CSV table of C-alpha atoms in Angstrom, one decimal:
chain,number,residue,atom,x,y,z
A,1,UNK,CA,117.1,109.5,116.9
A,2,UNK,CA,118.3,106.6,114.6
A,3,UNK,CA,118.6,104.1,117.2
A,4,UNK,CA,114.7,105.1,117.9
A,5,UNK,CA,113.6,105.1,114.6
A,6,UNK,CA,115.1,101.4,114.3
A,7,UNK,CA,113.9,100.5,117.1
A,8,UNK,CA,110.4,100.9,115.5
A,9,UNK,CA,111.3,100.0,112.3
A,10,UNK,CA,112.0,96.4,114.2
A,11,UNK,CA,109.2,96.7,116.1
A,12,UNK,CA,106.3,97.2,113.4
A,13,UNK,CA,108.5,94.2,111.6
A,14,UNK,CA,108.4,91.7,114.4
A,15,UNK,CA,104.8,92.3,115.0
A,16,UNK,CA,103.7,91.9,111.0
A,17,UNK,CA,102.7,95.6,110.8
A,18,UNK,CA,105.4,96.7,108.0
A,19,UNK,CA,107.6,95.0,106.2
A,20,UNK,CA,109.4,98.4,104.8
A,21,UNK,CA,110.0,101.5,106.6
A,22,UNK,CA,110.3,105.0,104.8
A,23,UNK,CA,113.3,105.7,107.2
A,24,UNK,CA,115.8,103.0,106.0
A,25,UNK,CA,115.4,105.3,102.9
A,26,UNK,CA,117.4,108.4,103.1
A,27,UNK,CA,117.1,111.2,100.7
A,28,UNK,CA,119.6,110.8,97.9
A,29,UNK,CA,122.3,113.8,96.7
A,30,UNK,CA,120.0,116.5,94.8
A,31,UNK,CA,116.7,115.3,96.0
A,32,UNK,CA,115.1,118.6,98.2
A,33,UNK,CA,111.9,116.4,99.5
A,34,UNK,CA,110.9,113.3,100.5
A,35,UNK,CA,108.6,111.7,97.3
A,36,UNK,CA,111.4,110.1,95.9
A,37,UNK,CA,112.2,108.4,98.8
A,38,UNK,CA,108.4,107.2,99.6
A,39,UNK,CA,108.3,105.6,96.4
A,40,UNK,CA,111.7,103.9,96.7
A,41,UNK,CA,110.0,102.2,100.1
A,42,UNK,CA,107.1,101.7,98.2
A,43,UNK,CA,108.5,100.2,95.2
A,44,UNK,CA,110.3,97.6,97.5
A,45,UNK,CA,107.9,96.5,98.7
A,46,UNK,CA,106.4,94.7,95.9
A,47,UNK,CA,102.8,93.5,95.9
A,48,UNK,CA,101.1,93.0,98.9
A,49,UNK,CA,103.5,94.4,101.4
A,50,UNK,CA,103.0,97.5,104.3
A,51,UNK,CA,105.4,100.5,104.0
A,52,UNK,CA,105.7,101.9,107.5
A,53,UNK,CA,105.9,105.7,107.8
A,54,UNK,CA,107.8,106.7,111.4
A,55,UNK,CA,106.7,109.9,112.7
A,56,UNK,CA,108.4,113.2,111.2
A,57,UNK,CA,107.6,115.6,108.4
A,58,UNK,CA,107.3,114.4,104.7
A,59,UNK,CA,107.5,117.0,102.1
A,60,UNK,CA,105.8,115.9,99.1
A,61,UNK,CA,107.2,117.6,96.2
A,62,UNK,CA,105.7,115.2,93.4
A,63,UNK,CA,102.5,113.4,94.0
A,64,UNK,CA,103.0,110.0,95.4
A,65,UNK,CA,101.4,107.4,92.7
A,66,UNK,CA,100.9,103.9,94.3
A,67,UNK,CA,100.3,100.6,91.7
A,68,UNK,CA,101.8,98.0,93.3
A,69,UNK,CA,98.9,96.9,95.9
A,70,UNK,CA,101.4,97.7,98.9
A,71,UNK,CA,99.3,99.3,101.9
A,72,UNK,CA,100.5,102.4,103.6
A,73,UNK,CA,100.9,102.4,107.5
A,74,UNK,CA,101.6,105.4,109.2
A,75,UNK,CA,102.6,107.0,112.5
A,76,UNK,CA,100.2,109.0,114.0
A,77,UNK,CA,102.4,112.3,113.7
A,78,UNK,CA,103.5,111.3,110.3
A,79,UNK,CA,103.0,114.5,108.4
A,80,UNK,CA,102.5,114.2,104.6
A,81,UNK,CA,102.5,117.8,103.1
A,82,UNK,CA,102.3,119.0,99.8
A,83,UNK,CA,105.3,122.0,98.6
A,84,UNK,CA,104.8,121.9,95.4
A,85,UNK,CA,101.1,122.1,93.0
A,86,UNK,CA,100.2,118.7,91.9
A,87,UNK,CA,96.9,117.2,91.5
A,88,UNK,CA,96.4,115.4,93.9
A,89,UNK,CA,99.2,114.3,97.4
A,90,UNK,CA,98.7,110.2,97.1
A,91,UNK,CA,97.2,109.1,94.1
A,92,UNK,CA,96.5,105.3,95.0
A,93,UNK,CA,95.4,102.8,92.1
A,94,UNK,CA,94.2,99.6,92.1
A,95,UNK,CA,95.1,97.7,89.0
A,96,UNK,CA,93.9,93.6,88.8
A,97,UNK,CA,91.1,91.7,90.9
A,98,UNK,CA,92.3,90.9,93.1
A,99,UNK,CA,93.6,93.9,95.0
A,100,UNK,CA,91.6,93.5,98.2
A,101,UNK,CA,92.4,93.9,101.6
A,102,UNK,CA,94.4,96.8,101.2
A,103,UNK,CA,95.2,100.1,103.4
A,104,UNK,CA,95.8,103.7,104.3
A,105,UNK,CA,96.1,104.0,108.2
A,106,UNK,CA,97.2,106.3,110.4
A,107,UNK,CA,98.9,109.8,109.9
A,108,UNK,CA,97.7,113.1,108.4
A,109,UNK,CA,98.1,114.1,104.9
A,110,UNK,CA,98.1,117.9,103.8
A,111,UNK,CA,97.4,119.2,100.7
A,112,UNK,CA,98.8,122.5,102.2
A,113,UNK,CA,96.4,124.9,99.3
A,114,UNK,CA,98.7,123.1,97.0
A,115,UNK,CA,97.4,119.9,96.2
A,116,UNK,CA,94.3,117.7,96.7
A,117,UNK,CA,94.8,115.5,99.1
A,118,UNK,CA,94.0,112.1,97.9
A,119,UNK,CA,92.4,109.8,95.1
A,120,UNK,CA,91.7,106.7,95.7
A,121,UNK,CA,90.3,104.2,92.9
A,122,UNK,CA,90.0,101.2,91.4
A,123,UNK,CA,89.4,98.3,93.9
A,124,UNK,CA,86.9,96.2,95.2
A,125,UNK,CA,88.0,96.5,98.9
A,126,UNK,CA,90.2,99.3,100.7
A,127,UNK,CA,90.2,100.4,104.0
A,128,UNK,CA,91.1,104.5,105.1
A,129,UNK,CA,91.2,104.5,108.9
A,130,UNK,CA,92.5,107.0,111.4
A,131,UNK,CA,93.8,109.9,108.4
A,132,UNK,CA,93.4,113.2,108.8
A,133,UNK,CA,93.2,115.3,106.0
A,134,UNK,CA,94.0,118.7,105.4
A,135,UNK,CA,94.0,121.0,102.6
């Protein structure tokens, strides 16, 4: 399952889709979910970058808060899901003018009765393709 999930990692790379998977980011000692993690991948990388999410099950246990302008690429059967109550799953912000051109694609996010699912706000062009939401 590594090799495979490098495999894509390298794939989605060569091919300009991602320049950061979530799976080069293993949970670290005490963490129970998989937020921590998401926002490590996020964090690095930096303003204008794509985080690539391989296909598995994500367990949100603190809402995912995004600043940075990255965009968020996922696998089809990338499953975000909410175990804890928080507001809202993915809480995405846009913060100076020039964040345009950004993106949510691919994968399903689930509030799971816990949590709303997503919040969007604050640009002047973003694009949400191919996401299912559940709640």
């Amino acid at each position: 399952m590594v090799m495979f999930a490098t495999a894509i990692t390298l794939a989605a790379s060569f091919f300009g889709m991602a320049d950061v998977s979530v799976g080069d980011f293993p949970r670290l000692a005490g963490e129970t979910g998989d937020s921590m993690r998401i926002i490590r991948a996020v964090n690095a990388v930096g303003k204008g970058g794509v985080v690539w999410f391989p296909r598995g099950e994500y367990n949100i246990d603190s809402m995912l808060v995004v600043t940075n302008s990255s965009s968020l690429l996922l696998h089809k059967s990338a499953h975000l899901k909410a175990v804890r109550e928080m507001p809202f799953v993915l809480k995405y912000e846009g913060r100076t003018p020039d964040d345009h051109n950004l993106f949510i694609k691919g994968g399903d996010i689930d509030g799971n009765g816990l949590a709303g699912c997503a919040y969007v706000s604050g640009f002047r062009h973003f694009t949400m393709s191919d996401t299912t939401f559940r709640n």
